[in-house]
mmCIF file of C-alpha atoms and ligand atoms in Angstrom:
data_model
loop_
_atom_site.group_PDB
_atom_site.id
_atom_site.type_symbol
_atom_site.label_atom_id
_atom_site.label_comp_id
_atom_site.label_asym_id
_atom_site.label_seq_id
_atom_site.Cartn_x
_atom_site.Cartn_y
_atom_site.Cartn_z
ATOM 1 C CA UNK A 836 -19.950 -1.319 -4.540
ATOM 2 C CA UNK A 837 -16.768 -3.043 -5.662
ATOM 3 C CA UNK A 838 -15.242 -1.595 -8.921
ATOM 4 C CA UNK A 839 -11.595 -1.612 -10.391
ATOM 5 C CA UNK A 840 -8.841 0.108 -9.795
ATOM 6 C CA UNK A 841 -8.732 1.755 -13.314
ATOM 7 C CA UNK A 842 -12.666 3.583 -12.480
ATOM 8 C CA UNK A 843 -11.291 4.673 -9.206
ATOM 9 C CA UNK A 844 -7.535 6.227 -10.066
ATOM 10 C CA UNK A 845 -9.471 7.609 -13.240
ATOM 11 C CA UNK A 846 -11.981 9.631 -11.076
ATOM 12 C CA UNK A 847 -9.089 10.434 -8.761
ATOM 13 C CA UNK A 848 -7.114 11.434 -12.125
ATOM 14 C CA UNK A 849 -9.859 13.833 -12.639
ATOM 15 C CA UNK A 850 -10.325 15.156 -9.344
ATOM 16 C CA UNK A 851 -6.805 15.248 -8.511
ATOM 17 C CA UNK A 852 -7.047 13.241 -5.300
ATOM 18 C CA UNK A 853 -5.136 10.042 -4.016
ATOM 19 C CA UNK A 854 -6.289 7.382 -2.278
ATOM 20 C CA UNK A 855 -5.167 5.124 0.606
ATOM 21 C CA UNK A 856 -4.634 1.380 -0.298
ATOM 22 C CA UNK A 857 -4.312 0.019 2.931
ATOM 23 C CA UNK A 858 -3.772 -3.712 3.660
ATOM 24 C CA UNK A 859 -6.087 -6.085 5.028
ATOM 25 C CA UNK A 860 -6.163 -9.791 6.790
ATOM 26 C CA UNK A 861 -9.043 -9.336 9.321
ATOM 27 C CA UNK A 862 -12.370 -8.599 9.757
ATOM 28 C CA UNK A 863 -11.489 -5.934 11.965
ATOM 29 C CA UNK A 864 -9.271 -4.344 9.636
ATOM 30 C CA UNK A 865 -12.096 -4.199 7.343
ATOM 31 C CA UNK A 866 -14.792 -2.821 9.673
ATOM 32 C CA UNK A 867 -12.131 -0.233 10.808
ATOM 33 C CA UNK A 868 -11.056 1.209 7.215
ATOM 34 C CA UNK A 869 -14.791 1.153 6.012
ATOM 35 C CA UNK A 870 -16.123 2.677 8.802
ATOM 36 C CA UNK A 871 -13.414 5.436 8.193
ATOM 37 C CA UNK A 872 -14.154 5.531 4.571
ATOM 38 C CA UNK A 873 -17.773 5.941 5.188
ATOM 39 C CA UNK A 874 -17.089 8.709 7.682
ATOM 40 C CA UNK A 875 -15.144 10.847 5.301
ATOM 41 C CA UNK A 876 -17.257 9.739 2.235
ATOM 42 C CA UNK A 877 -14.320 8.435 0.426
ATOM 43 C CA UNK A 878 -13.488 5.752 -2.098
ATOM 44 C CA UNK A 879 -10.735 3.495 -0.571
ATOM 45 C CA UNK A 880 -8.551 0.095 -2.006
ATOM 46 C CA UNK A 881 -8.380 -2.666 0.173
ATOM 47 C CA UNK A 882 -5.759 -4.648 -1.052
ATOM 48 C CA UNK A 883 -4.755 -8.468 0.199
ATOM 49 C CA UNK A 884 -1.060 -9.379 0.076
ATOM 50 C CA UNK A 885 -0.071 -13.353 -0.387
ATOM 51 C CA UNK A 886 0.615 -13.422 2.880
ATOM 52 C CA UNK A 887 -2.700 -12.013 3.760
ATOM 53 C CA UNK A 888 -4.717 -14.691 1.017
ATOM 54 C CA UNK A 889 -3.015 -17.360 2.411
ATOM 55 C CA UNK A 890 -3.845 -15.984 6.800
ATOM 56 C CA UNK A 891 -7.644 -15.566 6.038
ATOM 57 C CA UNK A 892 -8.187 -17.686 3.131
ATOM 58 C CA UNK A 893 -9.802 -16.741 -0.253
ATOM 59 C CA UNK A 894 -13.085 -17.525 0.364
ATOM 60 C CA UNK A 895 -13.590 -15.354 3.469
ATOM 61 C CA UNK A 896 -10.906 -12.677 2.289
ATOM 62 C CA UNK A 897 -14.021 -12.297 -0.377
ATOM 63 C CA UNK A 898 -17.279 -12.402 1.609
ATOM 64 C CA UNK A 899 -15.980 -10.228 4.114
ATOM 65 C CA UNK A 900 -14.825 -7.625 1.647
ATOM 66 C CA UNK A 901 -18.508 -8.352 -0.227
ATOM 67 C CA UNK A 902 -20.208 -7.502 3.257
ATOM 68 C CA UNK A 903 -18.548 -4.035 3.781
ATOM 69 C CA UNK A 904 -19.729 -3.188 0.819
ATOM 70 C CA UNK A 905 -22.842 -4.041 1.434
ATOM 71 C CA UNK A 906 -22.745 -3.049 4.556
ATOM 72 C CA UNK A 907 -21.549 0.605 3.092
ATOM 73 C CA UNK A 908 -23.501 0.995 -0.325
ATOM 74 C CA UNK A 909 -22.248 4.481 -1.063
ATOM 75 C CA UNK A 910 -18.540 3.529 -0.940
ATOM 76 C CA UNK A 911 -16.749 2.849 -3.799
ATOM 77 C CA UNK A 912 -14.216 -0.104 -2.655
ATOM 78 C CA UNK A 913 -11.376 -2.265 -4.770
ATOM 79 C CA UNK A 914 -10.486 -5.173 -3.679
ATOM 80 C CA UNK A 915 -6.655 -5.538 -4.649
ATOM 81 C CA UNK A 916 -4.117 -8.532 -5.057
ATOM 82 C CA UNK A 917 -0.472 -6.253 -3.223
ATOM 83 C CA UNK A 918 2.869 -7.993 -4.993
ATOM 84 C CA UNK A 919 1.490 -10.740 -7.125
ATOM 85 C CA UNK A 920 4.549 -12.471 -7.792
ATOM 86 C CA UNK A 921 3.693 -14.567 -10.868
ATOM 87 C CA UNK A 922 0.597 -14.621 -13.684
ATOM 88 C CA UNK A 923 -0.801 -17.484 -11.525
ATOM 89 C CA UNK A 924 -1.532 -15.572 -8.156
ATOM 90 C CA UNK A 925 -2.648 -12.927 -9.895
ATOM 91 C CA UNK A 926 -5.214 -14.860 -12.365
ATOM 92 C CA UNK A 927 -6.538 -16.560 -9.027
ATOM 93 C CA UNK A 928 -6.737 -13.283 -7.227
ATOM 94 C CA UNK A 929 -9.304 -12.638 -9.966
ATOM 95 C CA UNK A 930 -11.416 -15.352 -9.766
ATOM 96 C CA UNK A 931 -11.903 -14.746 -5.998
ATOM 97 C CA UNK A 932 -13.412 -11.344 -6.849
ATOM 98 C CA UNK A 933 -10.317 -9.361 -7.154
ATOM 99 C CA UNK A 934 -10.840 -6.194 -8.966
ATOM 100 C CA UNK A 935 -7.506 -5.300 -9.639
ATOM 101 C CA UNK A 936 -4.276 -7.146 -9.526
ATOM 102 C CA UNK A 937 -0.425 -5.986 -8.737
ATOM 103 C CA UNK A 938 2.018 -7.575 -11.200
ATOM 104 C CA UNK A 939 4.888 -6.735 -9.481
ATOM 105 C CA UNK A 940 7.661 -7.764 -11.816
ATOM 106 C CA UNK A 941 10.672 -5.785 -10.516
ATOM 107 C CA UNK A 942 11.521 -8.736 -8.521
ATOM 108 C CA UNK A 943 11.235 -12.696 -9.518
ATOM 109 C CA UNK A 944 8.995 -15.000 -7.790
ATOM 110 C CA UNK A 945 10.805 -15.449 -4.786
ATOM 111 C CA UNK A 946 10.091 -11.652 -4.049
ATOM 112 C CA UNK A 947 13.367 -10.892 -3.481
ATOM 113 C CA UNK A 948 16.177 -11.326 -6.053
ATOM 114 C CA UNK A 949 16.101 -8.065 -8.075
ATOM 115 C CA UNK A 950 14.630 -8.529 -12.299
ATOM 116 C CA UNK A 951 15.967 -7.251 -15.653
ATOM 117 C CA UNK A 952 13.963 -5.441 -17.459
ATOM 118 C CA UNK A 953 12.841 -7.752 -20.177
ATOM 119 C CA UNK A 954 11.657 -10.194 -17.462
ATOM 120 C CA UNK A 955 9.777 -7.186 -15.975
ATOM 121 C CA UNK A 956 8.167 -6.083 -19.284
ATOM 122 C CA UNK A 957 7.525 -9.572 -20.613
ATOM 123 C CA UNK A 958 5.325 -11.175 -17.360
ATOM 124 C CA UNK A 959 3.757 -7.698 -16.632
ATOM 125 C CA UNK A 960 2.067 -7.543 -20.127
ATOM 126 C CA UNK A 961 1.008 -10.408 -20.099
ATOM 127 C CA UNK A 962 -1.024 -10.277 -16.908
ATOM 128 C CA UNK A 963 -2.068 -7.288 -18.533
ATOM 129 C CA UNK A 964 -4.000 -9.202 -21.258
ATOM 130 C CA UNK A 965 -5.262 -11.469 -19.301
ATOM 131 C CA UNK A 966 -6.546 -9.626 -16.306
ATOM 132 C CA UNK A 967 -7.655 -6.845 -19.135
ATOM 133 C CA UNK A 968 -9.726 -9.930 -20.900
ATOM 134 C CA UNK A 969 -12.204 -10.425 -17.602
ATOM 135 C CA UNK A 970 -11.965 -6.843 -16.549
ATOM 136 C CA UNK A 971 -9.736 -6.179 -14.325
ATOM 137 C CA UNK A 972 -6.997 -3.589 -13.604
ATOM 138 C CA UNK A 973 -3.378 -3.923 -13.381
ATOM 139 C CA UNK A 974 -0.570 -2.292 -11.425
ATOM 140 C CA UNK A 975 3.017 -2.878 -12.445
ATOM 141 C CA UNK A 976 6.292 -1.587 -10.933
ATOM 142 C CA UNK A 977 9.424 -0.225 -12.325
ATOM 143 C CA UNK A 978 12.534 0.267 -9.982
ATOM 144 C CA UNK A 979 13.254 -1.613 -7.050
ATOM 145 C CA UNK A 980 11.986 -0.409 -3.312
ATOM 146 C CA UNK A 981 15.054 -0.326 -1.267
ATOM 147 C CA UNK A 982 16.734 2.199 0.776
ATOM 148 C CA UNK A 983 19.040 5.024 -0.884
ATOM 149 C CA UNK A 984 20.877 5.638 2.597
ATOM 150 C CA UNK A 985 22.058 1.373 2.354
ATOM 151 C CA UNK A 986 21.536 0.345 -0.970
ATOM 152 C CA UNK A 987 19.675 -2.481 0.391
ATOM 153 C CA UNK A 988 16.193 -3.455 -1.615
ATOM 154 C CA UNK A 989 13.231 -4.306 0.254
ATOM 155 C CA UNK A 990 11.539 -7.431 0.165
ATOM 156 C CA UNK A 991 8.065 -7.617 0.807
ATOM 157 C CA UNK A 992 8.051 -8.368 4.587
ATOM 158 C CA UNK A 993 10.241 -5.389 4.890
ATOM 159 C CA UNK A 994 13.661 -7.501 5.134
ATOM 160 C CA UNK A 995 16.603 -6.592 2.743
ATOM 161 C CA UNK A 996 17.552 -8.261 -0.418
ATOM 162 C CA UNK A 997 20.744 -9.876 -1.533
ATOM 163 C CA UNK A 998 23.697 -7.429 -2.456
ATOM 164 C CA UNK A 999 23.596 -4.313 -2.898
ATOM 165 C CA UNK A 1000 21.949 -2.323 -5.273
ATOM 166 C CA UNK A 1001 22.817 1.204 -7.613
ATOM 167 C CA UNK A 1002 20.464 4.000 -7.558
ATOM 168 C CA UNK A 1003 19.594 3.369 -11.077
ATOM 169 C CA UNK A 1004 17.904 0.426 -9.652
ATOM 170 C CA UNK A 1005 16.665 2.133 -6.954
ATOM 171 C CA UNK A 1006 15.062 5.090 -8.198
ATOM 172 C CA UNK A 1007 12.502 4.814 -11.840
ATOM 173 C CA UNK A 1008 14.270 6.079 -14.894
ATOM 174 C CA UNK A 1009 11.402 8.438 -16.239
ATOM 175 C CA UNK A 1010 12.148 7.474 -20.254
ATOM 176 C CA UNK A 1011 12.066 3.788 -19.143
ATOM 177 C CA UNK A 1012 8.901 4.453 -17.479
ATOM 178 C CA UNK A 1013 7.352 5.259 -20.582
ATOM 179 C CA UNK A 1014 8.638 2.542 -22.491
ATOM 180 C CA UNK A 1015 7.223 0.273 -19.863
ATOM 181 C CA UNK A 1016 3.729 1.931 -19.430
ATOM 182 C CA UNK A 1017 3.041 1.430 -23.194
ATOM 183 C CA UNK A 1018 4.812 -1.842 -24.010
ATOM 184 C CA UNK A 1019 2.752 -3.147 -20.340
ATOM 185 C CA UNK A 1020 -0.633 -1.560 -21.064
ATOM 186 C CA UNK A 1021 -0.822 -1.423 -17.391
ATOM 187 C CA UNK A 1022 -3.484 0.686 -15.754
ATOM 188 C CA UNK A 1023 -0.777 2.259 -12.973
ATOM 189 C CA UNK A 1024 2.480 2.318 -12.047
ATOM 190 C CA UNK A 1025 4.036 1.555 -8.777
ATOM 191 C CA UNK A 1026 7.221 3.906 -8.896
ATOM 192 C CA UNK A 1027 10.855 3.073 -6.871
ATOM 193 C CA UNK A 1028 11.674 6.359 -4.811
ATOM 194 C CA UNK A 1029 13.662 5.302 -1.795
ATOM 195 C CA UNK A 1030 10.761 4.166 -0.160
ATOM 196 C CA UNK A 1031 10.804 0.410 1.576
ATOM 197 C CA UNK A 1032 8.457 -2.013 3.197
ATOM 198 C CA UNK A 1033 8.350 -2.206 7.246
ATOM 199 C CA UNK A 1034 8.757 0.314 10.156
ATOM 200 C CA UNK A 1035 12.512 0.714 9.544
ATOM 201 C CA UNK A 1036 12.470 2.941 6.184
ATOM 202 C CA UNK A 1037 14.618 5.980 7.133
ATOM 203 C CA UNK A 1038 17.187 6.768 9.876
ATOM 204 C CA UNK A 1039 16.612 10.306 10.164
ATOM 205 C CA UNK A 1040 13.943 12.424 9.237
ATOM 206 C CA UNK A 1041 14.314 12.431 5.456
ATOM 207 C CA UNK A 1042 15.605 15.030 2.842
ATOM 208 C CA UNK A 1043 15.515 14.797 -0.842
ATOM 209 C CA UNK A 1044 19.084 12.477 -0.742
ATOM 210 C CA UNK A 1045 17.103 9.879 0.559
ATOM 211 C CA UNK A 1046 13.335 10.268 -0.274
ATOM 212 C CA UNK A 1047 13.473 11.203 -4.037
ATOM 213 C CA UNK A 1048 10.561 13.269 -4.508
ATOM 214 C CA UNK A 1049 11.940 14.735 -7.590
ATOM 215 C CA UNK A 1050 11.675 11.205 -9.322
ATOM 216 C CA UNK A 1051 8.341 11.786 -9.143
ATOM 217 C CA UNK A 1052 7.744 14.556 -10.632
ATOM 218 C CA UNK A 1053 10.293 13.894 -13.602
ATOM 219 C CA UNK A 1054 8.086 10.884 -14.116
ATOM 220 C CA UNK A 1055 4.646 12.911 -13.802
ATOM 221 C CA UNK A 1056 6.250 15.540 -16.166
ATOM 222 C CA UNK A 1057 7.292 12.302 -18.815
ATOM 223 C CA UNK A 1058 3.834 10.688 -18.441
ATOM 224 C CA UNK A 1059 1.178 13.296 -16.864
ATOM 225 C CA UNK A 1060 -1.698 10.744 -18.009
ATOM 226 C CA UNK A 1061 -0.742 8.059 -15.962
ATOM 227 C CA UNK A 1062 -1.335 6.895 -12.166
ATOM 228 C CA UNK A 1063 1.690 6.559 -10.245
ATOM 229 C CA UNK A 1064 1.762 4.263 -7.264
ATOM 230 C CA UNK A 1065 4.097 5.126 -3.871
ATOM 231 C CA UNK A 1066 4.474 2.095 -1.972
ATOM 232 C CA UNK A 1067 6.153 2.105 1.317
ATOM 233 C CA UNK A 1068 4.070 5.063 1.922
ATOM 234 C CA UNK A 1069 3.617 4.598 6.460
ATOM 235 C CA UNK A 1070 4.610 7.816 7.857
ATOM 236 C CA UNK A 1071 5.348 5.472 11.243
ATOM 237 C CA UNK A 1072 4.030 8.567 13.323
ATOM 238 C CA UNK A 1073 6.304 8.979 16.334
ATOM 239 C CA UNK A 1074 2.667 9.211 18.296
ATOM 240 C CA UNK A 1075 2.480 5.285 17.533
ATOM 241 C CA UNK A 1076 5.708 4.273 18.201
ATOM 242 C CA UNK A 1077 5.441 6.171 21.882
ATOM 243 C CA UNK A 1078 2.070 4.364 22.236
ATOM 244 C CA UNK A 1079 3.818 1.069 21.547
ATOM 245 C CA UNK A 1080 7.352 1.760 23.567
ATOM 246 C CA UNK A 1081 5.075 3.672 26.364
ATOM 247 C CA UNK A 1082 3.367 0.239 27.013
ATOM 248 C CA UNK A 1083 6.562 -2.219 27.170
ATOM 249 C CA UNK A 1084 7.520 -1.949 23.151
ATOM 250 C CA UNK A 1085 10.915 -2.100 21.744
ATOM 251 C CA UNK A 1086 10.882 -0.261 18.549
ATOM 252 C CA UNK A 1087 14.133 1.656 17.833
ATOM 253 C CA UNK A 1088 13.608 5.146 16.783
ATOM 254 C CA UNK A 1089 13.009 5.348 13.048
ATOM 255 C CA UNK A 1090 11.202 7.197 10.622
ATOM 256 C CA UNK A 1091 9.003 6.800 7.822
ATOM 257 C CA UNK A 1092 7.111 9.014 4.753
ATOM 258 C CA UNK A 1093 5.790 12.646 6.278
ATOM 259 C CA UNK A 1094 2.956 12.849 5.151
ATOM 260 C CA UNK A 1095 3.625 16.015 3.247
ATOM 261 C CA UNK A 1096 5.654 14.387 0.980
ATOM 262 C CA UNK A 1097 2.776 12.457 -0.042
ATOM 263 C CA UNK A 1098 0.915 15.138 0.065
ATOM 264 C CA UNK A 1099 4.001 16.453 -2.802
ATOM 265 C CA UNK A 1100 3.657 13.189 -4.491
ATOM 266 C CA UNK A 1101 -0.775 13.598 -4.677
ATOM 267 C CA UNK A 1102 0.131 17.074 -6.611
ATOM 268 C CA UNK A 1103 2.489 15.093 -9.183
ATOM 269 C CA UNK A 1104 0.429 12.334 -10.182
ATOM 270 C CA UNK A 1105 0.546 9.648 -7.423
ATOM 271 C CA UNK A 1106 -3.003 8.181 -7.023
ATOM 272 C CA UNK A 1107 -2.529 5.396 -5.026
ATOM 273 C CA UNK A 1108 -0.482 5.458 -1.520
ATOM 274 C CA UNK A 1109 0.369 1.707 -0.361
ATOM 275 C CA UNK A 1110 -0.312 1.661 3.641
ATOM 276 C CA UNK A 1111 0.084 -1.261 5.943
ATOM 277 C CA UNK A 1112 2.729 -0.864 9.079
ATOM 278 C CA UNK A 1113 1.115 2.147 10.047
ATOM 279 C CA UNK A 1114 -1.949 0.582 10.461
ATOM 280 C CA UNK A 1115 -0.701 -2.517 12.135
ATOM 281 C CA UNK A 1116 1.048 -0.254 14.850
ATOM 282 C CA UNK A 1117 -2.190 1.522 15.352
ATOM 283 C CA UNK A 1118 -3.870 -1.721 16.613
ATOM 284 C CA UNK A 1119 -0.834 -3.664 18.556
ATOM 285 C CA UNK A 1120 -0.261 -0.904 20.563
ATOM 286 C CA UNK A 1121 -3.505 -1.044 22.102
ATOM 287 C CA UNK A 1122 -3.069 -4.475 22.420
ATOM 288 C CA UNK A 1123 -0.158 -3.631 24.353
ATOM 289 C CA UNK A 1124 -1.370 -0.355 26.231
ATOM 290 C CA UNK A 1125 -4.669 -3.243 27.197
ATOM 291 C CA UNK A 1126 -2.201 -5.984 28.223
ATOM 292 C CA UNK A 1127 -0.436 -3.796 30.420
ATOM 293 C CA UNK A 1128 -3.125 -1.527 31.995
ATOM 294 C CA UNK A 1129 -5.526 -4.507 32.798
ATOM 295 C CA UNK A 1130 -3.884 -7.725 33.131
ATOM 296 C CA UNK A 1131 -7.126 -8.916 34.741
ATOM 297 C CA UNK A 1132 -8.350 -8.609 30.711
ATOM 298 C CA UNK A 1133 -9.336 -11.770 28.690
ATOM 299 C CA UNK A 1134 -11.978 -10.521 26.560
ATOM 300 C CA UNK A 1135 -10.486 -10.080 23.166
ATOM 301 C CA UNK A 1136 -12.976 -7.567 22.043
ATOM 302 C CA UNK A 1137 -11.332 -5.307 24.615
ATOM 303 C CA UNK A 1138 -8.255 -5.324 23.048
ATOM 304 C CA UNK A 1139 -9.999 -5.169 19.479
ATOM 305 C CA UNK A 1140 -12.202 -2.334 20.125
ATOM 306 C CA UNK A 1141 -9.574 0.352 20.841
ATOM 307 C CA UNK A 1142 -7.171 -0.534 18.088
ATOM 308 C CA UNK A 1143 -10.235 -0.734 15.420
ATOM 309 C CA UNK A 1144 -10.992 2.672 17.223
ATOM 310 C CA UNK A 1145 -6.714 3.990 16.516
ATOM 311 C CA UNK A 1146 -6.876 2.203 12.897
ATOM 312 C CA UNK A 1147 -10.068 4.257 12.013
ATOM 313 C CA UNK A 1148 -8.510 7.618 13.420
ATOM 314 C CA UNK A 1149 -5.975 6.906 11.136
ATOM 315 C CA UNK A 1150 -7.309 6.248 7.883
ATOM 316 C CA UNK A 1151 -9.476 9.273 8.368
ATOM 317 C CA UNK A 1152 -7.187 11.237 8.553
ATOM 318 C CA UNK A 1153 -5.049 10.009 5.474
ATOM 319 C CA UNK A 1154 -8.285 10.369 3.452
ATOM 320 C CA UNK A 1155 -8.321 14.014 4.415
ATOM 321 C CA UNK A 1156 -4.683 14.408 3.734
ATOM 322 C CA UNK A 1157 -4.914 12.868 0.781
ATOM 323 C CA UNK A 1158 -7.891 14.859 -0.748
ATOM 324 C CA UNK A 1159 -10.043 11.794 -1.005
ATOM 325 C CA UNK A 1160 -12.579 12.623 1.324
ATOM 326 C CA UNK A 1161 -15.822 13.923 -0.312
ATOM 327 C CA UNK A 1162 -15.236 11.707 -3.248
ATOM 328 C CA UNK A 1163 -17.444 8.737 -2.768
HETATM 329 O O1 G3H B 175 4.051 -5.329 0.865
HETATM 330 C C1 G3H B 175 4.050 -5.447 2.072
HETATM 331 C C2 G3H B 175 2.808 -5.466 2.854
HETATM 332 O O2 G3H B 175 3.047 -4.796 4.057
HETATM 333 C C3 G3H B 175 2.282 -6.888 3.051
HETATM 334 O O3 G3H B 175 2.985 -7.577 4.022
HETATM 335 O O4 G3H B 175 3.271 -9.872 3.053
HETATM 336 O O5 G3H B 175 3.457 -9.455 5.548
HETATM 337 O O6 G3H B 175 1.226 -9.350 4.396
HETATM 338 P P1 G3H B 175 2.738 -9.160 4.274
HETATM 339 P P1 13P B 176 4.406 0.173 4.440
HETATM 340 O O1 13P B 176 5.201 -0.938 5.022
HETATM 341 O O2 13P B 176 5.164 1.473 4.421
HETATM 342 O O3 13P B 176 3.081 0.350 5.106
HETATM 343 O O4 13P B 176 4.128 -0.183 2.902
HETATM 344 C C1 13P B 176 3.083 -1.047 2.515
HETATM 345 C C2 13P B 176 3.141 -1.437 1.068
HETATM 346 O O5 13P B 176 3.850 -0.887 0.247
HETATM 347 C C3 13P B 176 2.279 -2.562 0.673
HETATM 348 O O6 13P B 176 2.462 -2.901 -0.672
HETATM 349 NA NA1 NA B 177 -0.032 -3.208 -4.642
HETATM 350 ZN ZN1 ZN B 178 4.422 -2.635 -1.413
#
């Protein structure tokens, strides 16, 4: 059944679990995450970005989201509007069956030009009444995702920002955090932490100068009753980039969030992990490892099948990781 983000962060709250958010545009994306979810017997967010409402259309984004559940009746799912960028996405998010909107105010509109904090405060409360008024949940966001090691904020499609930014703008301020929760009445709390969109997040494995775990748990320790959000969680597992530079890929080396640190984060209050690249290197390198062991191949389900098959693996495992499994 579809519920909000609130009943299913609240049960995680309880249970001390997190759970996957993972992005979707496709059907296949769908069938692959649900199937997963159903395997594990775990709640899950499926969350639609603008880019992703604007690929596959309202209309179907909702249907198809409507027929996993039914397709899956034991599975708790929300259906989740990723970086609304003004009260107007996020209102129509709603009214195409969106349980649960992002208000992500730590930007302007454009997504990319870094916001004061009055801006941030003012446009996230009042989603907040609104979305509150028909029911749904709210995420907001306080810092700005960017990268500690270049000071570089990260825009949504995992590009950098204009100038450069401070850490105080990088990494949540725990006191302001609390200021923002109550003034914002929102339901969770996406947190800034050094984390950033895209595969190209980290140029070494990273330590605590660079991933601020720490944050975290200040902010957990400030406000232990409410749901912090990681975003830019991928762990861009170096067993997916070899599957996509082992069949004619170019990724450069890089590194993302181990998943222990989430792990870390789960134990300090973060209920909700934001995934997308990792799943969308899980299915193009099949399509790559199919391209280039059967060139003879035309059948698009052939290329479909396996990276549905790598996608699943995937979230399965994350909902193990993350404690979530069980909890349906
Ligand atoms: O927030 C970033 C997500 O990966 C969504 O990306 O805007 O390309 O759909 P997208
Ligand atoms: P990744 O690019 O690390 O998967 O982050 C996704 C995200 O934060 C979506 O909001
Ligand atoms: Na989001
Ligand atoms: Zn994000």
């Amino acid at each position: 059944a579809l519920i909000t983000l609130r009943q299913l962060l609240d049960h995680a709250a309880e249970h001390g679990y997190g759970v996957p958010a993972f992005n979707i545009n496709n059907m296949e994306q769908g069938l692959a995450i649900v199937k997963a979810a159903a395997q594990a017997d775990a709640p899950v967010i499926l969350q639609a970005s603008r880019g992703a409402r604007s690929y596959a259309g309202d209309i179907m984004l909702r249907r198809m989201v409507e027929a996993l559940a039914e397709m899956n009746p034991t599975i708790p799912i929300c259906l989740h509007q990723d970086h609304g960028n003004n009260l107007g996405t996020c209102m129509s998010a709603i009214r195409h069956g969106f349980t649960s909107v992002m208000m992500d105010g730590s930007l302007l509109e454009d997504m990319k030009t870094p916001a004061d904090y009055d801006y941030n405060v003012a446009v996230t409360a009042k989603v907040s009444e609104a979305a509150h008024a028909v029911g749904a949940s709210v995420e907001g966001e306080l810092g700005v995702l960017g990268s500690l090691e270049t000071g570089e904020a990260a825009a949504e499609d995992g590009s950098g920002a204009e100038g450069k930014l401070d850490h105080s703008q990088l990494l949540t301020d725990p006191d302001q955090a609390a200021d923002f929760v109550q003034r914002t009445r929102c339901d969770a709390l996406a947190i800034a932490c050094g984390t950033s969109h895209g595969a190209y997040k980290f140029t070494r494995k990273p330590d605590g100068d660079i991933l601020a775990m720490h944050v975290i748990e200040a902010i957990h320790q400030r406000l232990p009753g409410t749901h912090l959000v990681m975003h830019g969680s991928s762990s861009v597992p170096q067993y997916l980039q070899d599957l996509i530079n082992g069949a004619g890929g170019e990724m450069p080396q890089t590194y993302g969030v181990p998943v222990e640190e989430i792990e870390r984060g789960i134990r300090h209050g973060v209920r909700k992990v934001n995934i997308d690249t990792d799943c969308r290197m899980a299915m193009t390198g099949h399509f790559r490892k199919v391209a280039r062991e059967r060139p003879q191949e035309f059948d698009p389900r052939k290329f479909l099948i396996p990276a549905m098959e790598e996608l699943a693996a995937l979230c399965r495992d994350r909902f193990e990781r993350f404690g979530t499994a069980g909890h349906a």
